[in-house]
């Protein structure tokens, strides 16, 4: 087990804060959304962190996500149920992407996706705050991470997926000890069921951004990027955006790192990538809106970003605009082409959402939105193995004559 | 990209050596098996390594597998086509295993299995030695790793799988740019086709242990275990054994580490775990034989260890015996039960071969072969996501009345 899971953990959380009104909420108490119906953000005594922790001390620690413990909310290490949250590698894709493009391969995390970052944190906090039963709507990967960590820590879980969630995701959730149901609708229809049950006191609602701690886990993507780049951030980040927790989390991470004096005021341009069949953030971005309306009749092969409505819409839009980035939509054919070319040319099997970032990057290169000299990071949010691939080939008869020239 | 991929790489290979006769072969030349038809082992000037590299220098490097470069055969860094070969985490499974059991989760490696360790090395050496076309028989995971690395470096690959190889493996191989064929037989039937084509000069034969470098990559499992344990090895290792490259590799690693003075003469007991439906090594071990006969009518859910005949049989048996370990067979029901319980109780989805090691450990506990106070490492050789799981549940109608009490 990582030596970062020390029991003499200094914690620096001061309070929680409503992301829209700024109203203050107590730490160490169970919270959902703020009274304004918006996400709560965790605040730290960053001056105290600065006085305690240096980049040199940090560099000497193992690189898993618990090296960042002073910037994370868990007070009791005994509540952390780790499955090995490694620092994910940055992988060049010179042929399908270009010489300055790195893929952050989040498929290497427990349960094969970046959802592990958020859920390991949220489950530890749920344990710390006495939650015993959790429900969640999911397009698949978040449910798998929730199930794994909750089974490990002994919290009961009920998970709801859209009807056409890939079979492998649903099976994985069930295998890992959750009760899982398909629903004939989209993720917000599932969310409505979770919300109803939560209102009746049946369970705690773990929907994206409806509890305050997943974002703290996802924030470590930004912390890692900074450390991996030698405290120099990339010029642009392409992030597949459904609920947007990771994008919001990274933006928060950069802010905290600047307050620690570990990075300067420079920021990457943040590109929120959506599928053109479900692009509420793109539409709102282009219309200059602060909030995004629900996207009707959502459809895309990239199920993980098929999120018609995001409770943190204004936080996503704010980060994208402040960074000088954009919200970009890409079509399914471009997504599938990007996945195929990255696998065939660079040996890296992206998930469709990861493929969307590559497709968006290519389009941005064409339009001059990014330059090929710029250092770019694309997020591959899950292992490509969870997704359908084209069918396999014929069978050879070992007893027959094999035509070697035709192989 | 890892800073371990430095271009001023000191290399310490002196020669290759036949594993059965001890005959010497030149390095920097393309080799298959030795003239005696047995695997070749890579030899290093370990005194020179000892004079160059300390454990302290090593500890300051990033932890990916290229930190071990002085103990690896690649001379030209430009030939390494890395996909991010991270150090794999050790994960406790307290409920399904016990308090002293750690799973080394090799499913986190590129292409989702430990095969990446061997293939990244073998492909780099193939590139270094001018190979342009490679063929391989595989139960799935090795072919996926081969395809990924070869596509990346521009080597052509042709892969042959047994007919009933899981569909996902075959598709993954094809997606990553190899030409892949199913064959109506087992892996050694596929191997015969590869051998025939190689004899005709159509391609280079990449069968397990038929080229000398996969074992050097697999060796890093032993190197990592030593470093992760603070240079103290576990008491026992349970290793799923098909071709046995990893077990042989770890045994070689421990020997090299002792010559460097980094560990003492103590060794873990090595348990070679096979499925009872394909257990040639177990049979040979119990009969006191030095070689293992082909296992007829092989069948098991753990396709990765369905290897009826291993060219390195004597090396596996020798390591197991010298270590004071055993070769152990486990039935498919025990394998499936171990996979299910580890997922449901500890949130870790093992592959069937990984499940076999947990099943064997449990049986060894019962028979008194291991004690529950002993520090044990089980190898989970691939992500559990590549394997069939029980079917998913019913669909709820969001328009109907949902019976919350029944969820």
mmCIF file of C-alpha atoms in Angstrom, chain A residues 7-137:
data_model
loop_
_atom_site.group_PDB
_atom_site.id
_atom_site.type_symbol
_atom_site.label_atom_id
_atom_site.label_comp_id
_atom_site.label_asym_id
_atom_site.label_seq_id
_atom_site.Cartn_x
_atom_site.Cartn_y
_atom_site.Cartn_z
ATOM 1 C CA UNK A 7 -2.157 8.075 9.439
ATOM 2 C CA UNK A 8 -0.687 11.352 10.640
ATOM 3 C CA UNK A 9 -2.480 13.235 7.911
ATOM 4 C CA UNK A 10 -2.550 17.006 8.259
ATOM 5 C CA UNK A 11 -5.770 18.329 6.735
ATOM 6 C CA UNK A 12 -6.390 21.880 5.717
ATOM 7 C CA UNK A 13 -10.081 22.085 4.833
ATOM 8 C CA UNK A 14 -11.614 25.254 6.291
ATOM 9 C CA UNK A 15 -15.120 25.214 4.864
ATOM 10 C CA UNK A 16 -17.310 24.638 1.805
ATOM 11 C CA UNK A 17 -18.633 27.375 -0.420
ATOM 12 C CA UNK A 18 -21.573 27.681 -2.819
ATOM 13 C CA UNK A 19 -20.189 27.945 -6.351
ATOM 14 C CA UNK A 20 -22.772 30.547 -7.368
ATOM 15 C CA UNK A 21 -23.577 32.656 -4.297
ATOM 16 C CA UNK A 22 -20.315 32.263 -2.345
ATOM 17 C CA UNK A 23 -22.302 31.344 0.779
ATOM 18 C CA UNK A 24 -20.254 29.495 3.410
ATOM 19 C CA UNK A 25 -21.061 25.951 4.600
ATOM 20 C CA UNK A 26 -19.513 23.971 7.439
ATOM 21 C CA UNK A 27 -17.007 21.248 6.691
ATOM 22 C CA UNK A 28 -17.312 17.823 8.382
ATOM 23 C CA UNK A 29 -21.060 17.760 7.768
ATOM 24 C CA UNK A 30 -22.947 15.898 5.065
ATOM 25 C CA UNK A 31 -23.942 18.184 2.185
ATOM 26 C CA UNK A 32 -25.593 17.802 -1.217
ATOM 27 C CA UNK A 33 -26.121 20.882 -3.386
ATOM 28 C CA UNK A 34 -26.118 24.340 -1.876
ATOM 29 C CA UNK A 35 -29.363 26.095 -0.913
ATOM 30 C CA UNK A 36 -29.189 27.743 -4.350
ATOM 31 C CA UNK A 37 -29.224 24.275 -5.934
ATOM 32 C CA UNK A 38 -25.632 24.509 -7.132
ATOM 33 C CA UNK A 39 -22.381 22.597 -6.429
ATOM 34 C CA UNK A 40 -20.410 23.232 -3.258
ATOM 35 C CA UNK A 41 -16.673 23.768 -3.521
ATOM 36 C CA UNK A 42 -14.181 22.728 -0.830
ATOM 37 C CA UNK A 43 -11.916 25.488 0.486
ATOM 38 C CA UNK A 44 -8.513 25.016 2.141
ATOM 39 C CA UNK A 45 -6.179 27.102 4.266
ATOM 40 C CA UNK A 46 -3.679 27.375 1.433
ATOM 41 C CA UNK A 47 -1.318 29.601 3.429
ATOM 42 C CA UNK A 48 -0.985 26.799 5.940
ATOM 43 C CA UNK A 49 -0.426 24.266 3.159
ATOM 44 C CA UNK A 50 2.256 26.548 1.722
ATOM 45 C CA UNK A 51 3.993 26.710 5.096
ATOM 46 C CA UNK A 52 3.887 22.902 5.444
ATOM 47 C CA UNK A 53 4.498 21.486 2.014
ATOM 48 C CA UNK A 54 7.147 22.240 -0.598
ATOM 49 C CA UNK A 55 7.482 20.957 -4.139
ATOM 50 C CA UNK A 56 10.650 19.158 -3.010
ATOM 51 C CA UNK A 57 8.836 17.248 -0.274
ATOM 52 C CA UNK A 58 6.133 16.395 -2.755
ATOM 53 C CA UNK A 59 8.660 15.182 -5.330
ATOM 54 C CA UNK A 60 10.088 12.678 -2.842
ATOM 55 C CA UNK A 61 6.717 10.975 -2.327
ATOM 56 C CA UNK A 62 5.344 8.069 -4.370
ATOM 57 C CA UNK A 63 3.425 9.530 -7.305
ATOM 58 C CA UNK A 64 -0.051 8.095 -6.630
ATOM 59 C CA UNK A 65 -2.886 10.556 -6.014
ATOM 60 C CA UNK A 66 -2.496 10.486 -2.227
ATOM 61 C CA UNK A 67 0.767 12.387 -2.545
ATOM 62 C CA UNK A 68 -1.531 15.412 -2.827
ATOM 63 C CA UNK A 69 -3.156 14.747 0.557
ATOM 64 C CA UNK A 70 -2.735 18.273 1.917
ATOM 65 C CA UNK A 71 -4.919 19.493 -0.961
ATOM 66 C CA UNK A 72 -7.549 16.804 -0.464
ATOM 67 C CA UNK A 73 -10.495 16.695 1.938
ATOM 68 C CA UNK A 74 -10.196 13.321 3.711
ATOM 69 C CA UNK A 75 -9.377 13.687 7.404
ATOM 70 C CA UNK A 76 -9.156 10.029 8.438
ATOM 71 C CA UNK A 77 -6.832 7.836 6.384
ATOM 72 C CA UNK A 78 -8.742 4.819 7.693
ATOM 73 C CA UNK A 79 -11.674 5.941 5.549
ATOM 74 C CA UNK A 80 -9.681 5.747 2.318
ATOM 75 C CA UNK A 81 -10.315 2.537 0.404
ATOM 76 C CA UNK A 82 -7.565 2.647 -2.162
ATOM 77 C CA UNK A 83 -7.422 0.391 -5.209
ATOM 78 C CA UNK A 84 -4.098 1.852 -6.339
ATOM 79 C CA UNK A 85 -4.793 5.318 -7.776
ATOM 80 C CA UNK A 86 -1.603 5.701 -9.786
ATOM 81 C CA UNK A 87 -0.384 8.826 -11.563
ATOM 82 C CA UNK A 88 -1.523 8.244 -15.140
ATOM 83 C CA UNK A 89 1.069 8.317 -17.918
ATOM 84 C CA UNK A 90 1.307 10.883 -20.723
ATOM 85 C CA UNK A 91 1.631 9.053 -24.023
ATOM 86 C CA UNK A 92 2.817 10.631 -27.265
ATOM 87 C CA UNK A 93 0.731 9.887 -30.363
ATOM 88 C CA UNK A 94 3.072 11.215 -33.033
ATOM 89 C CA UNK A 95 1.375 9.632 -36.045
ATOM 90 C CA UNK A 96 -2.323 10.176 -35.368
ATOM 91 C CA UNK A 97 -1.939 13.341 -33.291
ATOM 92 C CA UNK A 98 1.390 15.028 -33.901
ATOM 93 C CA UNK A 99 4.753 15.642 -32.309
ATOM 94 C CA UNK A 100 3.484 17.882 -29.523
ATOM 95 C CA UNK A 101 0.398 15.924 -28.528
ATOM 96 C CA UNK A 102 0.280 13.838 -25.353
ATOM 97 C CA UNK A 103 -2.607 11.645 -24.267
ATOM 98 C CA UNK A 104 -3.196 11.428 -20.530
ATOM 99 C CA UNK A 105 -4.296 7.815 -20.312
ATOM 100 C CA UNK A 106 -6.855 7.704 -17.535
ATOM 101 C CA UNK A 107 -7.833 4.170 -18.485
ATOM 102 C CA UNK A 108 -5.009 2.983 -16.235
ATOM 103 C CA UNK A 109 -6.865 3.916 -13.083
ATOM 104 C CA UNK A 110 -8.862 1.420 -10.972
ATOM 105 C CA UNK A 111 -11.995 0.212 -12.788
ATOM 106 C CA UNK A 112 -10.474 1.517 -16.013
ATOM 107 C CA UNK A 113 -11.530 5.162 -15.962
ATOM 108 C CA UNK A 114 -10.954 8.617 -14.521
ATOM 109 C CA UNK A 115 -14.162 8.192 -12.532
ATOM 110 C CA UNK A 116 -12.017 6.388 -9.945
ATOM 111 C CA UNK A 117 -10.367 9.698 -9.005
ATOM 112 C CA UNK A 118 -13.636 11.306 -8.045
ATOM 113 C CA UNK A 119 -15.285 8.294 -6.508
ATOM 114 C CA UNK A 120 -12.411 7.186 -4.293
ATOM 115 C CA UNK A 121 -12.588 10.635 -2.714
ATOM 116 C CA UNK A 122 -16.370 10.890 -2.497
ATOM 117 C CA UNK A 123 -16.681 7.380 -1.037
ATOM 118 C CA UNK A 124 -13.999 8.091 1.568
ATOM 119 C CA UNK A 125 -15.870 11.246 2.577
ATOM 120 C CA UNK A 126 -19.199 9.378 2.625
ATOM 121 C CA UNK A 127 -17.612 6.819 4.931
ATOM 122 C CA UNK A 128 -16.146 9.601 7.075
ATOM 123 C CA UNK A 129 -19.539 11.294 7.346
ATOM 124 C CA UNK A 130 -21.471 8.112 8.145
ATOM 125 C CA UNK A 131 -23.306 7.417 4.873
ATOM 126 C CA UNK A 132 -24.409 3.772 4.563
ATOM 127 C CA UNK A 133 -26.418 3.741 1.315
ATOM 128 C CA UNK A 134 -25.673 5.528 -1.953
ATOM 129 C CA UNK A 135 -27.498 5.763 -5.284
ATOM 130 C CA UNK A 136 -26.193 7.145 -8.563
ATOM 131 C CA UNK A 137 -27.202 7.705 -12.183
#
